[in-house]
Short mmCIF file of C-alpha atoms in Angstrom, two decimals:
data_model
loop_
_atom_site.label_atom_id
_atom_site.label_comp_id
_atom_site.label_asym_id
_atom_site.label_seq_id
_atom_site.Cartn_x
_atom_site.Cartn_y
_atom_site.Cartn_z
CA UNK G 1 35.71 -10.87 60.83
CA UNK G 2 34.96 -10.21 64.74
CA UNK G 3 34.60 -13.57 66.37
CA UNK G 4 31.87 -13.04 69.14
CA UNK G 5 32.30 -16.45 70.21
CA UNK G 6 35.83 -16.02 71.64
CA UNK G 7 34.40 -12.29 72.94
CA UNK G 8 31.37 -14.39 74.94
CA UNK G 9 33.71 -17.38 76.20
CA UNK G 10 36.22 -14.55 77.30
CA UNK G 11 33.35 -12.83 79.39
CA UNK G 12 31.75 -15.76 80.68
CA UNK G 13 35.09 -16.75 81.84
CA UNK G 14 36.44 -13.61 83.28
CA UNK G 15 32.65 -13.59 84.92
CA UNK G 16 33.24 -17.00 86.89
CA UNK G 17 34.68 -15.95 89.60
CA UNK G 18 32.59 -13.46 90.70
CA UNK G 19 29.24 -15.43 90.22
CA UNK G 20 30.70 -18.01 92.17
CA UNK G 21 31.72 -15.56 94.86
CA UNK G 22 28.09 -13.61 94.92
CA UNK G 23 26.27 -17.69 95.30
CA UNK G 24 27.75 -17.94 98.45
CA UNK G 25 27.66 -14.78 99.89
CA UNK G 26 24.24 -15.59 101.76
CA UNK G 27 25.56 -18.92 103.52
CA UNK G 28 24.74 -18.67 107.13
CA UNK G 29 24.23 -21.51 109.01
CA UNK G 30 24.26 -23.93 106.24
CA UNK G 31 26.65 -26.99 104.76
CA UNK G 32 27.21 -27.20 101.28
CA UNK G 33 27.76 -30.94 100.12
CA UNK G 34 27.80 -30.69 96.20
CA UNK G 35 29.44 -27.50 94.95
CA UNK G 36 28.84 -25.28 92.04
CA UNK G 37 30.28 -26.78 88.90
CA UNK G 38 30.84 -25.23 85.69
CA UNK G 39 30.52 -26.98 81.89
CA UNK G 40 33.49 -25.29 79.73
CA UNK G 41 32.41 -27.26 77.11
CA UNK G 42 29.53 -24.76 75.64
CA UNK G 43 29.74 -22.51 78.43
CA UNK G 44 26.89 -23.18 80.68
CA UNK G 45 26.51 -22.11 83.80
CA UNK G 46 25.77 -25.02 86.36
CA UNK G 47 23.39 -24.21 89.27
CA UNK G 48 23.01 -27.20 91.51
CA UNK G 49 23.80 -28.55 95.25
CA UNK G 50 22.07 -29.85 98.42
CA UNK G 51 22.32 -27.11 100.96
CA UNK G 52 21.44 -28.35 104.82
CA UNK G 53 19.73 -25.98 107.25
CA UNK G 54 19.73 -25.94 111.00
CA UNK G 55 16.77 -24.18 112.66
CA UNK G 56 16.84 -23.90 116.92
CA UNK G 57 13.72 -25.06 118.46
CA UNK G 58 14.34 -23.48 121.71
CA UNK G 59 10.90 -24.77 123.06
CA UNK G 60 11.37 -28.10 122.47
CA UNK G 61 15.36 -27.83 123.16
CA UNK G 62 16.20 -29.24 119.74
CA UNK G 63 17.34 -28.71 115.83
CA UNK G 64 15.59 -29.08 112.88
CA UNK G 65 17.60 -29.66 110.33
CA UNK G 66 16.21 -29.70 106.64
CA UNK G 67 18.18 -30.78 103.03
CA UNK G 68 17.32 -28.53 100.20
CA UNK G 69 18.21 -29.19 97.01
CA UNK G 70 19.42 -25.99 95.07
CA UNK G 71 19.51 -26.42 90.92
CA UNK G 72 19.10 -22.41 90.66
CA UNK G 73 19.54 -19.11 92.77
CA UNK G 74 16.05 -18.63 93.71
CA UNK G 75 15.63 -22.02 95.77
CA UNK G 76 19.20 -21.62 97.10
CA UNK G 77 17.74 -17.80 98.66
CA UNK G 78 14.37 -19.25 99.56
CA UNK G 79 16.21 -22.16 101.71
CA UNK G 80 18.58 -19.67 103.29
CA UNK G 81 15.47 -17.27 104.24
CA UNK G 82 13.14 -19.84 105.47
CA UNK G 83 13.83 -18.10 108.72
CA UNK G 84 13.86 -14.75 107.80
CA UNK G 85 11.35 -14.34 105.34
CA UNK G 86 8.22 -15.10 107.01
CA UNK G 87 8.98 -15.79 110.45
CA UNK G 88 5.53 -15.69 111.43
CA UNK G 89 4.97 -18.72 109.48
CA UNK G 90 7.76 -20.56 111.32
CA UNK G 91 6.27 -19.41 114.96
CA UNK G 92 2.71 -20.06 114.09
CA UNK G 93 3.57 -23.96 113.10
CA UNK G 94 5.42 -23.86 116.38
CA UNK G 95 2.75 -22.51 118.37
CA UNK G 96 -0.21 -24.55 116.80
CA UNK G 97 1.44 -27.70 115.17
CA UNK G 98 1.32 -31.68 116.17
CA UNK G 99 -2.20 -31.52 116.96
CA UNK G 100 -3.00 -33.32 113.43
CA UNK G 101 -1.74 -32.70 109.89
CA UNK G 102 -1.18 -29.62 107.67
CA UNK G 103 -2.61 -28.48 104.45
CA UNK G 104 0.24 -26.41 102.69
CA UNK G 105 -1.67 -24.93 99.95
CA UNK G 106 1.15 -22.74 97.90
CA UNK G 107 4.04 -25.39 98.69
CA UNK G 108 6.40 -24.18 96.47
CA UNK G 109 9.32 -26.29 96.62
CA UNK G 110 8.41 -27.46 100.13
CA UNK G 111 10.10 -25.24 102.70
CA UNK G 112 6.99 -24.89 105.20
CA UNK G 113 6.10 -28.74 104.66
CA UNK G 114 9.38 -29.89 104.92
CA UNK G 115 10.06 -27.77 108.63
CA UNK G 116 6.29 -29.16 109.79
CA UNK G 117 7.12 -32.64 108.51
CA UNK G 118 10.71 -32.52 110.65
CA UNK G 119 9.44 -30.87 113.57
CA UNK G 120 6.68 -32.81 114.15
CA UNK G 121 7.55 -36.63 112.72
CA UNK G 122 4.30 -38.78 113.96
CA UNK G 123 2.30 -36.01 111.55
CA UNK G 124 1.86 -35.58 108.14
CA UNK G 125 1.61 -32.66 105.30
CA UNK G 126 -0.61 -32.31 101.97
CA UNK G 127 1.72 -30.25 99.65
CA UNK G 128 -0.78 -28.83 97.19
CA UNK G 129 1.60 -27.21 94.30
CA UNK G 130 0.65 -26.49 90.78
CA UNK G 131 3.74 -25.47 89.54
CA UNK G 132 5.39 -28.85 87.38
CA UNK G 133 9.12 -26.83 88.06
CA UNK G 134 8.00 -26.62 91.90
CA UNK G 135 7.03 -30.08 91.80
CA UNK G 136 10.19 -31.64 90.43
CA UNK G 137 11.88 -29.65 93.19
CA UNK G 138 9.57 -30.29 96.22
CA UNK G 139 9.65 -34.25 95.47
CA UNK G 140 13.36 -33.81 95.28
CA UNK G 141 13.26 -32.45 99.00
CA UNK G 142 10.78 -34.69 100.35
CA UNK G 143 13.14 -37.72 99.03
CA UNK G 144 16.44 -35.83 100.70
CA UNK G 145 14.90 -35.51 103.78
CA UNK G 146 13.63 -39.37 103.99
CA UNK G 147 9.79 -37.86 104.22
CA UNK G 148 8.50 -38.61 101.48
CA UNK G 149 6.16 -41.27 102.96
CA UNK G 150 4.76 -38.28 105.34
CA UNK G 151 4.52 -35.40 102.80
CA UNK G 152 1.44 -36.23 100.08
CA UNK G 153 2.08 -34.26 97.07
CA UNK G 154 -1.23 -32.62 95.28
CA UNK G 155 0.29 -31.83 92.15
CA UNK G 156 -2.86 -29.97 91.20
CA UNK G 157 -3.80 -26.33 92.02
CA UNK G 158 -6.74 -25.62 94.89
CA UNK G 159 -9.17 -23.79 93.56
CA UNK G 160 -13.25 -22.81 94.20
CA UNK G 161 -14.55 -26.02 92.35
CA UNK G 162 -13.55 -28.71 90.01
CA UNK G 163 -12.66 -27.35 86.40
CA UNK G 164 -10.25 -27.02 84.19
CA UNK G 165 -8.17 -23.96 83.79
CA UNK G 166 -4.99 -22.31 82.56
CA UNK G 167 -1.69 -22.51 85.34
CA UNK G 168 0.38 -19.46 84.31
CA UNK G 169 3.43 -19.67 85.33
CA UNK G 170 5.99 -16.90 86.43
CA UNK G 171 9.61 -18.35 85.57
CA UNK G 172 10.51 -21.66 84.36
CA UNK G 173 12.48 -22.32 87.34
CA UNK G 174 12.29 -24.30 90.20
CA UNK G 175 10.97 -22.04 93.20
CA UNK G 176 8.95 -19.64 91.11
CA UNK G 177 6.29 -17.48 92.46
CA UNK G 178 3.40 -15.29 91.61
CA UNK G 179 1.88 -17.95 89.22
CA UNK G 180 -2.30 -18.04 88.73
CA UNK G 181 -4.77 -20.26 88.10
CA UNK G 182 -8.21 -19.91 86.83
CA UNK G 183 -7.81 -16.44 86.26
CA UNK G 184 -6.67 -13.34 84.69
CA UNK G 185 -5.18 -11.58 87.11
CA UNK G 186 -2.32 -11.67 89.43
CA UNK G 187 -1.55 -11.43 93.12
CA UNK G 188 -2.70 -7.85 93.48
CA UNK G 189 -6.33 -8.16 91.52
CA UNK G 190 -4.47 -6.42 88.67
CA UNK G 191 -4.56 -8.24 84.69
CA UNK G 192 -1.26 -10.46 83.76
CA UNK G 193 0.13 -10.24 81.10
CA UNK G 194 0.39 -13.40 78.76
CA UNK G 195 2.83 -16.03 80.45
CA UNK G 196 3.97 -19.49 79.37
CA UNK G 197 1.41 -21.62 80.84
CA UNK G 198 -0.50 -24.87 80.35
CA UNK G 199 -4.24 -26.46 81.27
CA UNK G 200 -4.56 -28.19 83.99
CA UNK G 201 -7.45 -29.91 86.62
CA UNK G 202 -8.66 -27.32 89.46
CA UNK G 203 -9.91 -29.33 92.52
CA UNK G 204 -11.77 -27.81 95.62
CA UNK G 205 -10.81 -28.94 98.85
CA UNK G 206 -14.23 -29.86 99.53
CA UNK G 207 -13.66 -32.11 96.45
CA UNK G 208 -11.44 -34.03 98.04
CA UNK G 209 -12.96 -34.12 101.31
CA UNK G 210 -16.18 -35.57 100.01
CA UNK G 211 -14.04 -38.52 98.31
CA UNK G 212 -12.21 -39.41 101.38
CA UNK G 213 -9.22 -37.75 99.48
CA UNK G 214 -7.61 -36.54 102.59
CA UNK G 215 -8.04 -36.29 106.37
CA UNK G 216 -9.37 -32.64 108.16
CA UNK G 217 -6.11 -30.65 108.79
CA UNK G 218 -5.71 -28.91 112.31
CA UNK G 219 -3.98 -26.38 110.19
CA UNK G 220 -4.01 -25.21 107.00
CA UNK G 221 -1.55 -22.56 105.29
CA UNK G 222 -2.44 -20.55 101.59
CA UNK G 223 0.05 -18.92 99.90
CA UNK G 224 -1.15 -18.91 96.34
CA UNK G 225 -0.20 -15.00 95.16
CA UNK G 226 -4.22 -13.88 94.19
CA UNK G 227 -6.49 -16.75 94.60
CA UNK G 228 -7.09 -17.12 98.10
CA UNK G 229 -10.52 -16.04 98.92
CA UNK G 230 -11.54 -18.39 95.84
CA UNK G 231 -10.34 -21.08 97.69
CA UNK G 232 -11.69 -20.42 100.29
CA UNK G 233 -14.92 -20.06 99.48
CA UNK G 234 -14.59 -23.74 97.49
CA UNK G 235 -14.79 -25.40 101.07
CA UNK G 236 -16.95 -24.69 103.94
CA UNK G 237 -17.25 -28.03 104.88
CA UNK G 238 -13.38 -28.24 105.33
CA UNK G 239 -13.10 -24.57 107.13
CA UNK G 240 -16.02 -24.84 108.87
CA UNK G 241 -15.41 -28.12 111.00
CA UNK G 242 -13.92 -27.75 114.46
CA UNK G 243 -10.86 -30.15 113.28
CA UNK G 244 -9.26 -27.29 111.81
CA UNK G 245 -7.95 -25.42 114.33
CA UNK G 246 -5.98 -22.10 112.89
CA UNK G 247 -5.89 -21.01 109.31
CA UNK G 248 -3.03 -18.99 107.96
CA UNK G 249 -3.67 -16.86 104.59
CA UNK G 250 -1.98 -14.48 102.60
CA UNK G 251 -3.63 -11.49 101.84
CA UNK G 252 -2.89 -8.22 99.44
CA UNK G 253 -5.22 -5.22 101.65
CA UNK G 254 -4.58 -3.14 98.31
CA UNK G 255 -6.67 -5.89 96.73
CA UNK G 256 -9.93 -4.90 98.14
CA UNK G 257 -11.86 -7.50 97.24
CA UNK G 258 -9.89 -10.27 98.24
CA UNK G 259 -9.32 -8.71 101.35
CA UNK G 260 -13.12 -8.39 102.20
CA UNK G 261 -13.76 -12.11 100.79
CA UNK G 262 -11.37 -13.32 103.22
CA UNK G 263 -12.30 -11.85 106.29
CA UNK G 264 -16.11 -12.30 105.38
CA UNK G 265 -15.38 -16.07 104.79
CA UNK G 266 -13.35 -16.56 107.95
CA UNK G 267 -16.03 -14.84 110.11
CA UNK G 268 -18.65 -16.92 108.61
CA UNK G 269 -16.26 -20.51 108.97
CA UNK G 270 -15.84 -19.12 112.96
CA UNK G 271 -12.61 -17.78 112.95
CA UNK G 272 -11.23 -15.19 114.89
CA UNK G 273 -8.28 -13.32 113.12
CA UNK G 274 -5.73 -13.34 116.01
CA UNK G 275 -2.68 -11.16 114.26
CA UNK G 276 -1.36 -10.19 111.06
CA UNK G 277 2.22 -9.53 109.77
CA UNK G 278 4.15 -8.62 107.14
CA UNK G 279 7.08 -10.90 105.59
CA UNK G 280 10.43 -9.53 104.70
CA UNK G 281 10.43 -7.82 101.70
CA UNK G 282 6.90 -6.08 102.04
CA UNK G 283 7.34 -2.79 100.12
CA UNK G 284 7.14 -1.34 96.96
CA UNK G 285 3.93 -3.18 95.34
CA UNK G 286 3.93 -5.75 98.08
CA UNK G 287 3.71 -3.30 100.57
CA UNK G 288 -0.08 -4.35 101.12
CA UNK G 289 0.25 -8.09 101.87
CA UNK G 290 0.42 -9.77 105.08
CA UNK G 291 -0.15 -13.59 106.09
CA UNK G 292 -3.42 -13.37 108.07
CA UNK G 293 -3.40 -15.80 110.82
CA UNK G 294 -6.89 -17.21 112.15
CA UNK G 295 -7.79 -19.53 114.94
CA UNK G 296 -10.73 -20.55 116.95
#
């Protein structure tokens, strides 16, 4: 009889090399303190390290260095690209931040809270993430980078009002994207398709506002993949007092609808949209979105 199992230990072993190889072939400015190790026992590939970042500061003629830990592929690329992939996100934190706290709405595994936190040390971040992988992963980070008394983790999605809903999620990974909340559809106003998922509590930010949850933020960042305007439009007490200075938001312009709830919203809150840009990676069916960036 054909033994597969020798045929899949073969591959997996002639296959070593090269993944290790390809995991570090992004490595740019970083230091690697835990290497990639791998279980010969059954086989399994394992995935985990703490990779450090330096970021220049020019204007303030210092570094920013940030810990990341990396238990998969996707939050080893997202901590290499923090730089790269949205740089407008990086320069409008620089250009707007230490004036009060940040609302990082979308936190993922932490990368935006974690450079705010850092850069600015006598301020602190509310890391709203839905996600239980991204959450594991984003405490993980606060904890390496000795902030965790600075960065207050939401672990419930933002949303238009308090209710319950379903959190779809996208991977079963730490640093996963493009899950939902609350509804049916995905980042570009088109219907998902059935996910793993589980209920969970919705709160609006006016929710928390009106229970002395949290503090105004001079700035507040949404990155949620389809539900933006929705959250918006959950708090016009919070977007509509002067305390919040500049408001950055993703937006899909082949999602119509969104598109014209945000920019109604933000005109009626009294912002000013002051530029828009588009991340790395913007083609193909992302070609539409941009992060929005408001001020007043």
């Amino acid at each position: 009889m054909f033994n597969f199992i020798k045929l899949k230990n073969k591959i997996c072993n002639s296959l070593l090399p090269v993944v290790q190889k390809t995991a570090f072939s992004v490595a740019r400015n970083s230091s690697v303190e835990q290497r990639l190790s791998f279980q010969d026992a059954n086989n399994k590939f394992s995935y985990d390290f703490v990779n450090t970042v330096e970021i220049d500061d020019f204007a303030k003629d210092k570094k920013v260095s940030i810990s990341f830990g990396c238990p998969n592929p996707i939050s080893h690329y997202r901590s290499e690209t923090i730089e790269t992939k949205e740089p407008d996100t990086i320069r409008w934190m620089r250009k707007y931040g230490g004036q009060g706290d940040l609302l990082d709405i979308g936190a993922n595994v932490g990368l935006y809270s974690l450079y705010y936190a850092k850069l600015f040390p006598d301020r602190k971040v509310i890391a709203c993430e839905g996600s239980y992988w991204n959450l594991c992963a984003l405490a993980r980070n606060a904890y390496l980078n000795k902030v965790e008394d600075r960065i207050l983790i939401m672990p419930n999605p933002a949303f238009d009002k308090m209710s319950w809903g379903r959190f779809n999620q996208n991977g079963e990974v730490e640093g996963t994207s493009m899950c939902t909340f609350g509804v049916d559809y995905g980042f570009d106003g088109k219907p998902i398709r059935p996910r793993p998922g589980y209920y969970t509590l919705g709160l609006s930010l006016d929710d928390l506002l009106d229970k002395d949850s949290i503090d105004i933020p001079s700035m507040v960042k949404i990155d949620v993949d389809g539900v933006e305007h929705v959250i918006l439009s959950g708090a016009p007490k919070l977007f509509s007092n002067k305390k919040c200075k500049t408001v950055l938001v993703e937006v899909n312009e082949h999602f119509e609808a969104q598109r014209e709830a945000v920019e109604n919203l933000m005109k009626d809150y009294g912002f000013v949209l002051e530029e828009k840009n588009q991340g790395e990676g913007a083609e193909g069916r992302f070609a539409g979105t941009y992060n929005y960036i408001y001020s007043r």
